[in-house]
Amino acid sequence: MPETHLPQIWRLRDQRYRLEGAQCAACGEKIFPAKEICPNCKGDQFTPYVFSGRGEIYSYSVMYQAPHGFDKDLPYTVALVKLAEGPIITAQLTDIDPGEAEIGQLVEMVTRVLGEEGELGAIEYGYKFRPLLQS
Ligand SMILES: [Zn+2]
């Protein structure tokens, strides 16, 4: 792999590892993933915002088929996760049996390898969510 690709990979990995989105400078809306225009006030000035990675299951579905490279974990659960800060994102659940997920269940982000070959020819990381262990 040419060295010139490395900074791009690092940026990508950083964004996924940290669940980094943006906060609108005008209205304070927290957005993930970052967008060009604030969906709340149409502002276009943002500061980076790192989400806590905590949230709750808003809805979910169990997947029995998957694209090549994702099929070794079948079946798996994909959820809409409502982050503690407000945005709803789609993510795969992990450390949970199919059918065990419940709406309203508290979850937290973990970082897992998604596939061995990403589009950049490197190991691709991404976020998943697992049930939050209550103490
Ligand atoms: Zn805004």
Short mmCIF file of N, CA, C and O and ligand atoms in Angstrom, two decimals:
data_model
loop_
_atom_site.label_atom_id
_atom_site.label_comp_id
_atom_site.label_asym_id
_atom_site.label_seq_id
_atom_site.Cartn_x
_atom_site.Cartn_y
_atom_site.Cartn_z
N MET A 1 0.85 -1.20 0.00
CA MET A 1 0.00 0.00 0.00
C MET A 1 0.88 1.24 0.00
O MET A 1 1.77 1.37 0.84
N PRO A 2 0.65 2.16 -0.93
CA PRO A 2 1.47 3.39 -0.98
C PRO A 2 1.29 4.19 0.30
O PRO A 2 0.19 4.29 0.83
N GLU A 3 2.38 4.78 0.73
CA GLU A 3 2.35 5.53 2.00
C GLU A 3 1.41 6.73 1.94
O GLU A 3 0.91 7.17 2.95
N THR A 4 1.18 7.24 0.74
CA THR A 4 0.36 8.44 0.60
C THR A 4 -1.08 8.20 1.06
O THR A 4 -1.80 9.14 1.31
N HIS A 5 -1.50 6.94 1.16
CA HIS A 5 -2.88 6.65 1.57
C HIS A 5 -3.04 6.68 3.09
O HIS A 5 -4.15 6.70 3.57
N LEU A 6 -1.94 6.65 3.79
CA LEU A 6 -2.03 6.49 5.24
C LEU A 6 -2.80 7.60 5.96
O LEU A 6 -3.64 7.30 6.78
N PRO A 7 -2.53 8.87 5.66
CA PRO A 7 -3.26 9.91 6.41
C PRO A 7 -4.76 9.77 6.26
O PRO A 7 -5.51 9.98 7.20
N GLN A 8 -5.23 9.38 5.08
CA GLN A 8 -6.66 9.24 4.86
C GLN A 8 -7.21 8.12 5.74
O GLN A 8 -8.28 8.25 6.33
N ILE A 9 -6.49 7.03 5.81
CA ILE A 9 -6.94 5.91 6.65
C ILE A 9 -7.00 6.32 8.10
O ILE A 9 -7.95 6.02 8.81
N TRP A 10 -6.01 7.06 8.53
CA TRP A 10 -6.00 7.48 9.94
C TRP A 10 -7.17 8.39 10.26
O TRP A 10 -7.80 8.28 11.28
N ARG A 11 -7.45 9.29 9.34
CA ARG A 11 -8.59 10.18 9.56
C ARG A 11 -9.89 9.40 9.64
O ARG A 11 -10.70 9.61 10.52
N LEU A 12 -10.05 8.48 8.71
CA LEU A 12 -11.24 7.66 8.68
C LEU A 12 -11.39 6.88 9.97
O LEU A 12 -12.45 6.80 10.57
N ARG A 13 -10.29 6.29 10.41
CA ARG A 13 -10.35 5.44 11.58
C ARG A 13 -10.64 6.26 12.83
O ARG A 13 -11.39 5.87 13.69
N ASP A 14 -10.06 7.44 12.86
CA ASP A 14 -10.27 8.32 14.00
C ASP A 14 -11.75 8.66 14.12
O ASP A 14 -12.33 8.61 15.20
N GLN A 15 -12.35 9.01 12.99
CA GLN A 15 -13.75 9.41 13.00
C GLN A 15 -14.63 8.25 13.49
O GLN A 15 -15.54 8.44 14.27
N ARG A 16 -14.35 7.04 13.03
CA ARG A 16 -15.19 5.92 13.39
C ARG A 16 -14.93 5.45 14.80
O ARG A 16 -15.84 5.04 15.50
N TYR A 17 -13.67 5.51 15.18
CA TYR A 17 -13.31 5.02 16.50
C TYR A 17 -13.92 5.87 17.60
O TYR A 17 -14.35 5.38 18.62
N ARG A 18 -13.98 7.16 17.35
CA ARG A 18 -14.40 8.08 18.40
C ARG A 18 -15.84 8.53 18.27
O ARG A 18 -16.30 9.29 19.10
N LEU A 19 -16.53 8.08 17.25
CA LEU A 19 -17.91 8.53 17.04
C LEU A 19 -17.95 10.06 17.03
O LEU A 19 -18.66 10.68 17.80
N GLU A 20 -17.12 10.63 16.16
CA GLU A 20 -17.02 12.07 16.10
C GLU A 20 -18.01 12.64 15.10
O GLU A 20 -18.04 12.22 13.95
N GLY A 21 -18.81 13.55 15.54
CA GLY A 21 -19.75 14.24 14.67
C GLY A 21 -19.48 15.72 14.72
O GLY A 21 -18.33 16.13 14.83
N ALA A 22 -20.53 16.50 14.69
CA ALA A 22 -20.36 17.94 14.68
C ALA A 22 -21.44 18.59 15.53
O ALA A 22 -22.52 18.03 15.71
N GLN A 23 -21.12 19.77 16.02
CA GLN A 23 -22.11 20.57 16.73
C GLN A 23 -22.28 21.89 15.99
O GLN A 23 -21.30 22.56 15.67
N CYS A 24 -23.53 22.23 15.73
CA CYS A 24 -23.82 23.47 15.02
C CYS A 24 -23.43 24.67 15.88
O CYS A 24 -23.82 24.77 17.04
N ALA A 25 -22.68 25.59 15.27
CA ALA A 25 -22.22 26.76 16.02
C ALA A 25 -23.37 27.72 16.30
O ALA A 25 -23.34 28.49 17.25
N ALA A 26 -24.40 27.68 15.45
CA ALA A 26 -25.50 28.63 15.60
C ALA A 26 -26.53 28.18 16.63
O ALA A 26 -26.93 28.94 17.50
N CYS A 27 -26.97 26.91 16.55
CA CYS A 27 -28.08 26.49 17.41
C CYS A 27 -27.69 25.39 18.41
O CYS A 27 -28.49 25.02 19.26
N GLY A 28 -26.48 24.85 18.27
CA GLY A 28 -26.02 23.86 19.24
C GLY A 28 -26.46 22.43 18.94
O GLY A 28 -26.16 21.52 19.69
N GLU A 29 -27.19 22.23 17.83
CA GLU A 29 -27.63 20.89 17.44
C GLU A 29 -26.41 19.98 17.27
O GLU A 29 -25.41 20.37 16.68
N LYS A 30 -26.52 18.74 17.81
CA LYS A 30 -25.44 17.78 17.66
C LYS A 30 -25.79 16.80 16.56
O LYS A 30 -26.88 16.24 16.54
N ILE A 31 -24.86 16.61 15.66
CA ILE A 31 -25.15 15.90 14.41
C ILE A 31 -24.16 14.76 14.21
O ILE A 31 -22.95 14.91 14.38
N PHE A 32 -24.70 13.58 13.85
CA PHE A 32 -23.85 12.47 13.47
C PHE A 32 -24.52 11.68 12.38
O PHE A 32 -25.69 11.33 12.54
N PRO A 33 -23.84 11.35 11.29
CA PRO A 33 -22.49 11.86 10.99
C PRO A 33 -22.54 13.34 10.63
O PRO A 33 -23.60 13.87 10.35
N ALA A 34 -21.37 13.97 10.63
CA ALA A 34 -21.31 15.40 10.33
C ALA A 34 -21.90 15.68 8.95
O ALA A 34 -21.73 14.89 8.03
N LYS A 35 -22.59 16.79 8.83
CA LYS A 35 -23.17 17.19 7.55
C LYS A 35 -22.70 18.60 7.20
O LYS A 35 -22.10 19.29 8.02
N GLU A 36 -23.01 19.00 5.96
CA GLU A 36 -22.61 20.33 5.51
C GLU A 36 -23.56 21.41 6.05
O GLU A 36 -23.16 22.54 6.26
N ILE A 37 -24.81 21.01 6.22
CA ILE A 37 -25.85 21.96 6.61
C ILE A 37 -26.57 21.43 7.85
O ILE A 37 -26.94 20.26 7.91
N CYS A 38 -26.78 22.28 8.83
CA CYS A 38 -27.51 21.87 10.03
C CYS A 38 -28.97 21.57 9.69
O CYS A 38 -29.65 22.41 9.12
N PRO A 39 -29.46 20.37 10.03
CA PRO A 39 -30.86 20.05 9.72
C PRO A 39 -31.84 20.86 10.56
O PRO A 39 -33.02 20.94 10.23
N ASN A 40 -31.37 21.46 11.61
CA ASN A 40 -32.25 22.22 12.50
C ASN A 40 -32.41 23.68 12.07
O ASN A 40 -33.51 24.20 11.99
N CYS A 41 -31.28 24.35 11.77
CA CYS A 41 -31.34 25.79 11.51
C CYS A 41 -30.70 26.17 10.17
O CYS A 41 -30.61 27.35 9.85
N LYS A 42 -30.24 25.18 9.40
CA LYS A 42 -29.61 25.40 8.09
C LYS A 42 -28.27 26.14 8.21
O LYS A 42 -27.75 26.64 7.22
N GLY A 43 -27.75 26.20 9.42
CA GLY A 43 -26.43 26.82 9.58
C GLY A 43 -25.35 25.96 8.94
O GLY A 43 -25.54 24.76 8.72
N ASP A 44 -24.21 26.58 8.63
CA ASP A 44 -23.15 25.80 8.00
C ASP A 44 -21.81 25.95 8.73
O ASP A 44 -20.76 25.69 8.19
N GLN A 45 -21.87 26.40 9.98
CA GLN A 45 -20.66 26.50 10.79
C GLN A 45 -20.73 25.44 11.90
O GLN A 45 -21.71 25.41 12.65
N PHE A 46 -19.69 24.63 11.99
CA PHE A 46 -19.71 23.54 12.95
C PHE A 46 -18.40 23.45 13.71
O PHE A 46 -17.36 23.87 13.22
N THR A 47 -18.49 22.89 14.88
CA THR A 47 -17.28 22.49 15.59
C THR A 47 -17.36 20.98 15.78
O THR A 47 -18.46 20.43 15.90
N PRO A 48 -16.21 20.29 15.81
CA PRO A 48 -16.24 18.83 16.01
C PRO A 48 -16.86 18.51 17.37
O PRO A 48 -16.65 19.23 18.34
N TYR A 49 -17.62 17.45 17.39
CA TYR A 49 -18.23 17.03 18.66
C TYR A 49 -18.07 15.52 18.80
O TYR A 49 -18.44 14.77 17.90
N VAL A 50 -17.50 15.09 19.91
CA VAL A 50 -17.31 13.66 20.14
C VAL A 50 -18.44 13.14 21.02
O VAL A 50 -18.63 13.61 22.15
N PHE A 51 -19.20 12.21 20.50
CA PHE A 51 -20.33 11.67 21.23
C PHE A 51 -19.87 10.70 22.31
O PHE A 51 -18.80 10.10 22.22
N SER A 52 -20.73 10.54 23.31
CA SER A 52 -20.37 9.70 24.44
C SER A 52 -20.36 8.22 24.07
O SER A 52 -19.71 7.41 24.72
N GLY A 53 -21.09 7.87 23.03
CA GLY A 53 -21.18 6.47 22.65
C GLY A 53 -22.24 5.71 23.43
O GLY A 53 -22.40 4.51 23.27
N ARG A 54 -22.99 6.44 24.25
CA ARG A 54 -24.10 5.81 24.99
C ARG A 54 -25.41 6.14 24.29
O ARG A 54 -25.57 7.20 23.73
N GLY A 55 -26.32 5.20 24.37
CA GLY A 55 -27.62 5.45 23.77
C GLY A 55 -28.58 4.34 24.13
O GLY A 55 -28.32 3.54 25.03
N GLU A 56 -29.71 4.32 23.42
CA GLU A 56 -30.68 3.27 23.65
C GLU A 56 -31.24 2.79 22.32
O GLU A 56 -31.22 3.51 21.32
N ILE A 57 -31.71 1.54 22.31
CA ILE A 57 -32.25 0.96 21.09
C ILE A 57 -33.60 1.61 20.79
O ILE A 57 -34.51 1.58 21.62
N TYR A 58 -33.69 2.19 19.60
CA TYR A 58 -34.90 2.88 19.16
C TYR A 58 -35.77 1.90 18.38
O TYR A 58 -36.98 1.88 18.52
N SER A 59 -35.15 1.12 17.53
CA SER A 59 -35.80 -0.02 16.88
C SER A 59 -34.70 -0.93 16.35
O SER A 59 -33.54 -0.53 16.32
N TYR A 60 -35.05 -2.11 15.93
CA TYR A 60 -34.02 -3.03 15.47
C TYR A 60 -34.63 -4.07 14.55
O TYR A 60 -35.85 -4.25 14.52
N SER A 61 -33.75 -4.74 13.79
CA SER A 61 -34.20 -5.90 13.03
C SER A 61 -33.06 -6.90 12.96
O SER A 61 -31.88 -6.53 12.98
N VAL A 62 -33.42 -8.16 12.90
CA VAL A 62 -32.44 -9.24 12.84
C VAL A 62 -32.19 -9.56 11.36
O VAL A 62 -33.12 -9.74 10.59
N MET A 63 -30.90 -9.58 10.98
CA MET A 63 -30.53 -9.82 9.59
C MET A 63 -30.11 -11.27 9.41
O MET A 63 -29.26 -11.78 10.15
N TYR A 64 -30.69 -11.91 8.39
CA TYR A 64 -30.33 -13.30 8.11
C TYR A 64 -29.53 -13.42 6.83
O TYR A 64 -29.05 -14.49 6.50
N GLN A 65 -29.39 -12.30 6.10
CA GLN A 65 -28.55 -12.28 4.91
C GLN A 65 -27.69 -11.04 4.99
O GLN A 65 -28.09 -10.04 5.56
N ALA A 66 -26.50 -11.12 4.40
CA ALA A 66 -25.60 -9.99 4.49
C ALA A 66 -24.71 -9.96 3.26
O ALA A 66 -24.50 -10.99 2.61
N PRO A 67 -24.19 -8.77 2.93
CA PRO A 67 -23.23 -8.69 1.82
C PRO A 67 -21.98 -9.51 2.13
O PRO A 67 -21.65 -9.75 3.30
N HIS A 68 -21.29 -9.92 1.08
CA HIS A 68 -20.07 -10.69 1.25
C HIS A 68 -19.10 -9.94 2.17
O HIS A 68 -18.91 -8.74 2.03
N GLY A 69 -18.51 -10.67 3.09
CA GLY A 69 -17.57 -10.06 4.02
C GLY A 69 -18.22 -9.78 5.36
O GLY A 69 -17.56 -9.61 6.36
N PHE A 70 -19.57 -9.75 5.36
CA PHE A 70 -20.29 -9.51 6.61
C PHE A 70 -21.08 -10.77 7.02
O PHE A 70 -21.80 -10.75 7.99
N ASP A 71 -20.94 -11.84 6.22
CA ASP A 71 -21.84 -12.97 6.39
C ASP A 71 -21.38 -13.98 7.44
O ASP A 71 -22.10 -14.91 7.75
N LYS A 72 -20.16 -13.79 7.97
CA LYS A 72 -19.68 -14.80 8.92
C LYS A 72 -20.35 -14.67 10.30
O LYS A 72 -20.27 -15.58 11.10
N ASP A 73 -21.00 -13.55 10.54
CA ASP A 73 -21.62 -13.33 11.85
C ASP A 73 -23.13 -13.59 11.85
O ASP A 73 -23.80 -13.33 12.83
N LEU A 74 -23.65 -14.05 10.72
CA LEU A 74 -25.11 -14.22 10.62
C LEU A 74 -25.67 -15.22 11.62
O LEU A 74 -25.02 -16.20 11.91
N PRO A 75 -26.90 -15.05 12.10
CA PRO A 75 -27.66 -13.80 11.93
C PRO A 75 -27.15 -12.75 12.91
O PRO A 75 -26.57 -13.07 13.93
N TYR A 76 -27.34 -11.48 12.57
CA TYR A 76 -26.95 -10.41 13.49
C TYR A 76 -28.06 -9.38 13.55
O TYR A 76 -29.00 -9.42 12.76
N THR A 77 -27.93 -8.49 14.50
CA THR A 77 -28.98 -7.52 14.74
C THR A 77 -28.50 -6.12 14.37
O THR A 77 -27.41 -5.71 14.77
N VAL A 78 -29.29 -5.44 13.56
CA VAL A 78 -29.01 -4.05 13.22
C VAL A 78 -30.04 -3.19 13.93
O VAL A 78 -31.24 -3.50 13.89
N ALA A 79 -29.59 -2.16 14.59
CA ALA A 79 -30.50 -1.32 15.36
C ALA A 79 -30.40 0.14 14.94
O ALA A 79 -29.36 0.58 14.45
N LEU A 80 -31.50 0.85 15.14
CA LEU A 80 -31.43 2.30 15.18
C LEU A 80 -31.15 2.65 16.63
O LEU A 80 -31.93 2.30 17.52
N VAL A 81 -30.01 3.27 16.86
CA VAL A 81 -29.63 3.63 18.22
C VAL A 81 -29.83 5.13 18.41
O VAL A 81 -29.29 5.94 17.64
N LYS A 82 -30.62 5.48 19.40
CA LYS A 82 -30.81 6.90 19.74
C LYS A 82 -29.72 7.28 20.72
O LYS A 82 -29.71 6.82 21.87
N LEU A 83 -28.78 8.09 20.26
CA LEU A 83 -27.66 8.49 21.12
C LEU A 83 -28.17 9.36 22.27
O LEU A 83 -29.17 10.05 22.15
N ALA A 84 -27.43 9.32 23.36
CA ALA A 84 -27.81 10.12 24.54
C ALA A 84 -27.93 11.59 24.17
O ALA A 84 -28.73 12.32 24.75
N GLU A 85 -27.16 12.04 23.16
CA GLU A 85 -27.16 13.45 22.76
C GLU A 85 -28.26 13.75 21.76
O GLU A 85 -28.41 14.90 21.33
N GLY A 86 -29.00 12.73 21.30
CA GLY A 86 -30.14 13.02 20.45
C GLY A 86 -30.19 12.35 19.09
O GLY A 86 -31.23 11.84 18.70
N PRO A 87 -29.07 12.37 18.32
CA PRO A 87 -29.15 11.80 16.97
C PRO A 87 -29.45 10.30 17.00
O PRO A 87 -29.09 9.61 17.95
N ILE A 88 -30.08 9.82 15.95
CA ILE A 88 -30.35 8.40 15.79
C ILE A 88 -29.46 7.88 14.68
O ILE A 88 -29.43 8.45 13.58
N ILE A 89 -28.70 6.83 14.96
CA ILE A 89 -27.81 6.28 13.95
C ILE A 89 -28.08 4.79 13.79
O ILE A 89 -28.62 4.14 14.69
N THR A 90 -27.72 4.26 12.64
CA THR A 90 -27.85 2.84 12.38
C THR A 90 -26.54 2.15 12.73
O THR A 90 -25.48 2.61 12.34
N ALA A 91 -26.62 1.06 13.46
CA ALA A 91 -25.41 0.34 13.81
C ALA A 91 -25.73 -1.12 14.09
O ALA A 91 -26.85 -1.47 14.46
N GLN A 92 -24.72 -1.93 13.90
CA GLN A 92 -24.88 -3.34 14.23
C GLN A 92 -24.71 -3.53 15.74
O GLN A 92 -23.90 -2.85 16.37
N LEU A 93 -25.50 -4.44 16.30
CA LEU A 93 -25.34 -4.77 17.71
C LEU A 93 -24.37 -5.95 17.83
O LEU A 93 -24.25 -6.76 16.93
N THR A 94 -23.69 -6.01 18.94
CA THR A 94 -22.76 -7.09 19.18
C THR A 94 -22.90 -7.55 20.63
O THR A 94 -23.50 -6.85 21.45
N ASP A 95 -22.37 -8.72 20.93
CA ASP A 95 -22.48 -9.29 22.27
C ASP A 95 -23.94 -9.45 22.69
O ASP A 95 -24.29 -9.24 23.86
N ILE A 96 -24.78 -9.78 21.73
CA ILE A 96 -26.19 -9.96 22.03
C ILE A 96 -26.72 -11.05 21.08
O ILE A 96 -26.33 -11.10 19.92
N ASP A 97 -27.58 -11.90 21.57
CA ASP A 97 -28.14 -12.95 20.73
C ASP A 97 -29.30 -12.39 19.91
O ASP A 97 -30.02 -11.51 20.38
N PRO A 98 -29.47 -12.90 18.68
CA PRO A 98 -30.60 -12.45 17.87
C PRO A 98 -31.91 -12.66 18.64
O PRO A 98 -32.12 -13.70 19.25
N GLY A 99 -32.75 -11.67 18.64
CA GLY A 99 -34.02 -11.79 19.35
C GLY A 99 -33.94 -11.34 20.79
O GLY A 99 -34.95 -11.24 21.47
N GLU A 100 -32.72 -11.07 21.26
CA GLU A 100 -32.55 -10.65 22.65
C GLU A 100 -32.68 -9.14 22.82
O GLU A 100 -32.86 -8.64 23.92
N ALA A 101 -32.54 -8.42 21.70
CA ALA A 101 -32.61 -6.96 21.77
C ALA A 101 -34.00 -6.50 22.17
O ALA A 101 -35.00 -7.17 21.87
N GLU A 102 -34.05 -5.39 22.87
CA GLU A 102 -35.33 -4.82 23.26
C GLU A 102 -35.32 -3.32 23.00
O GLU A 102 -34.31 -2.65 23.23
N ILE A 103 -36.43 -2.81 22.56
CA ILE A 103 -36.54 -1.36 22.38
C ILE A 103 -36.41 -0.68 23.75
O ILE A 103 -37.01 -1.13 24.73
N GLY A 104 -35.59 0.35 23.80
CA GLY A 104 -35.37 1.05 25.05
C GLY A 104 -34.17 0.54 25.83
O GLY A 104 -33.76 1.16 26.81
N GLN A 105 -33.61 -0.58 25.36
CA GLN A 105 -32.43 -1.15 26.03
C GLN A 105 -31.24 -0.19 25.90
O GLN A 105 -30.99 0.37 24.85
N LEU A 106 -30.50 -0.01 26.98
CA LEU A 106 -29.34 0.87 26.96
C LEU A 106 -28.16 0.15 26.33
O LEU A 106 -27.90 -1.02 26.61
N VAL A 107 -27.45 0.87 25.46
CA VAL A 107 -26.31 0.30 24.76
C VAL A 107 -25.13 1.27 24.79
O VAL A 107 -25.31 2.47 25.04
N GLU A 108 -23.96 0.74 24.53
CA GLU A 108 -22.77 1.58 24.45
C GLU A 108 -21.95 1.16 23.24
O GLU A 108 -21.99 0.00 22.82
N MET A 109 -21.18 2.11 22.71
CA MET A 109 -20.39 1.85 21.52
C MET A 109 -19.14 1.04 21.83
O MET A 109 -18.49 1.26 22.84
N VAL A 110 -18.84 0.10 20.96
CA VAL A 110 -17.55 -0.57 20.99
C VAL A 110 -16.99 -0.51 19.58
O VAL A 110 -17.73 -0.34 18.62
N THR A 111 -15.70 -0.65 19.45
CA THR A 111 -15.07 -0.63 18.14
C THR A 111 -14.67 -2.04 17.76
O THR A 111 -13.99 -2.71 18.52
N ARG A 112 -15.10 -2.47 16.62
CA ARG A 112 -14.81 -3.82 16.15
C ARG A 112 -14.35 -3.76 14.70
O ARG A 112 -14.68 -2.83 13.98
N VAL A 113 -13.61 -4.78 14.30
CA VAL A 113 -13.24 -4.90 12.89
C VAL A 113 -14.49 -5.27 12.10
O VAL A 113 -15.17 -6.22 12.43
N LEU A 114 -14.80 -4.49 11.08
CA LEU A 114 -15.98 -4.75 10.26
C LEU A 114 -15.69 -5.72 9.13
O LEU A 114 -16.48 -6.56 8.78
N GLY A 115 -14.53 -5.55 8.53
CA GLY A 115 -14.16 -6.41 7.41
C GLY A 115 -12.65 -6.39 7.29
O GLY A 115 -12.00 -5.46 7.75
N GLU A 116 -12.10 -7.41 6.66
CA GLU A 116 -10.65 -7.45 6.59
C GLU A 116 -10.10 -6.57 5.49
O GLU A 116 -8.97 -6.15 5.51
N GLU A 117 -10.92 -6.31 4.47
CA GLU A 117 -10.48 -5.47 3.36
C GLU A 117 -11.47 -4.33 3.20
O GLU A 117 -12.58 -4.54 2.73
N GLY A 118 -11.08 -3.15 3.57
CA GLY A 118 -11.94 -2.00 3.32
C GLY A 118 -11.71 -1.48 1.92
O GLY A 118 -10.92 -2.04 1.16
N GLU A 119 -12.37 -0.40 1.58
CA GLU A 119 -12.22 0.14 0.23
C GLU A 119 -10.82 0.69 0.01
O GLU A 119 -10.41 0.89 -1.10
N LEU A 120 -10.10 0.94 1.08
CA LEU A 120 -8.74 1.45 0.95
C LEU A 120 -7.72 0.33 1.05
O LEU A 120 -6.53 0.56 1.10
N GLY A 121 -8.17 -0.91 1.09
CA GLY A 121 -7.25 -2.03 1.14
C GLY A 121 -6.65 -2.24 2.51
O GLY A 121 -5.63 -2.88 2.67
N ALA A 122 -7.27 -1.70 3.53
CA ALA A 122 -6.76 -1.86 4.88
C ALA A 122 -7.85 -2.49 5.74
O ALA A 122 -9.00 -2.59 5.33
N ILE A 123 -7.48 -2.92 6.90
CA ILE A 123 -8.48 -3.42 7.83
C ILE A 123 -9.44 -2.29 8.17
O ILE A 123 -9.02 -1.18 8.47
N GLU A 124 -10.70 -2.57 8.09
CA GLU A 124 -11.70 -1.53 8.28
C GLU A 124 -12.34 -1.68 9.66
O GLU A 124 -12.88 -2.72 9.99
N TYR A 125 -12.29 -0.61 10.42
CA TYR A 125 -12.91 -0.61 11.74
C TYR A 125 -14.21 0.15 11.68
O TYR A 125 -14.42 0.99 10.84
N GLY A 126 -15.07 -0.14 12.58
CA GLY A 126 -16.30 0.62 12.65
C GLY A 126 -16.91 0.45 14.02
O GLY A 126 -16.44 -0.34 14.82
N TYR A 127 -17.95 1.23 14.24
CA TYR A 127 -18.57 1.15 15.55
C TYR A 127 -19.70 0.14 15.54
O TYR A 127 -20.38 -0.07 14.55
N LYS A 128 -19.86 -0.52 16.65
CA LYS A 128 -21.02 -1.36 16.92
C LYS A 128 -21.48 -0.98 18.31
O LYS A 128 -20.79 -0.26 19.03
N PHE A 129 -22.65 -1.48 18.69
CA PHE A 129 -23.13 -1.20 20.04
C PHE A 129 -23.41 -2.51 20.75
O PHE A 129 -23.85 -3.48 20.15
N ARG A 130 -23.13 -2.52 22.02
CA ARG A 130 -23.42 -3.70 22.83
C ARG A 130 -24.27 -3.27 24.03
O ARG A 130 -24.26 -2.09 24.40
N PRO A 131 -24.98 -4.23 24.63
CA PRO A 131 -25.78 -3.87 25.80
C PRO A 131 -24.89 -3.23 26.87
O PRO A 131 -23.77 -3.70 27.11
N LEU A 132 -25.38 -2.16 27.45
CA LEU A 132 -24.66 -1.49 28.52
C LEU A 132 -24.78 -2.33 29.80
O LEU A 132 -25.89 -2.67 30.21
N LEU A 133 -23.65 -2.67 30.36
CA LEU A 133 -23.66 -3.47 31.58
C LEU A 133 -23.99 -2.56 32.75
O LEU A 133 -23.30 -1.58 33.00
N GLN A 134 -25.07 -2.85 33.40
CA GLN A 134 -25.49 -2.01 34.54
C GLN A 134 -24.80 -2.50 35.80
O GLN A 134 -24.68 -3.68 36.01
N SER A 135 -24.41 -1.55 36.61
CA SER A 135 -23.77 -1.95 37.86
C SER A 135 -24.73 -1.73 39.03
O SER A 135 -25.67 -0.98 38.91
ZN ZN B 1 -28.10 24.64 13.73
#
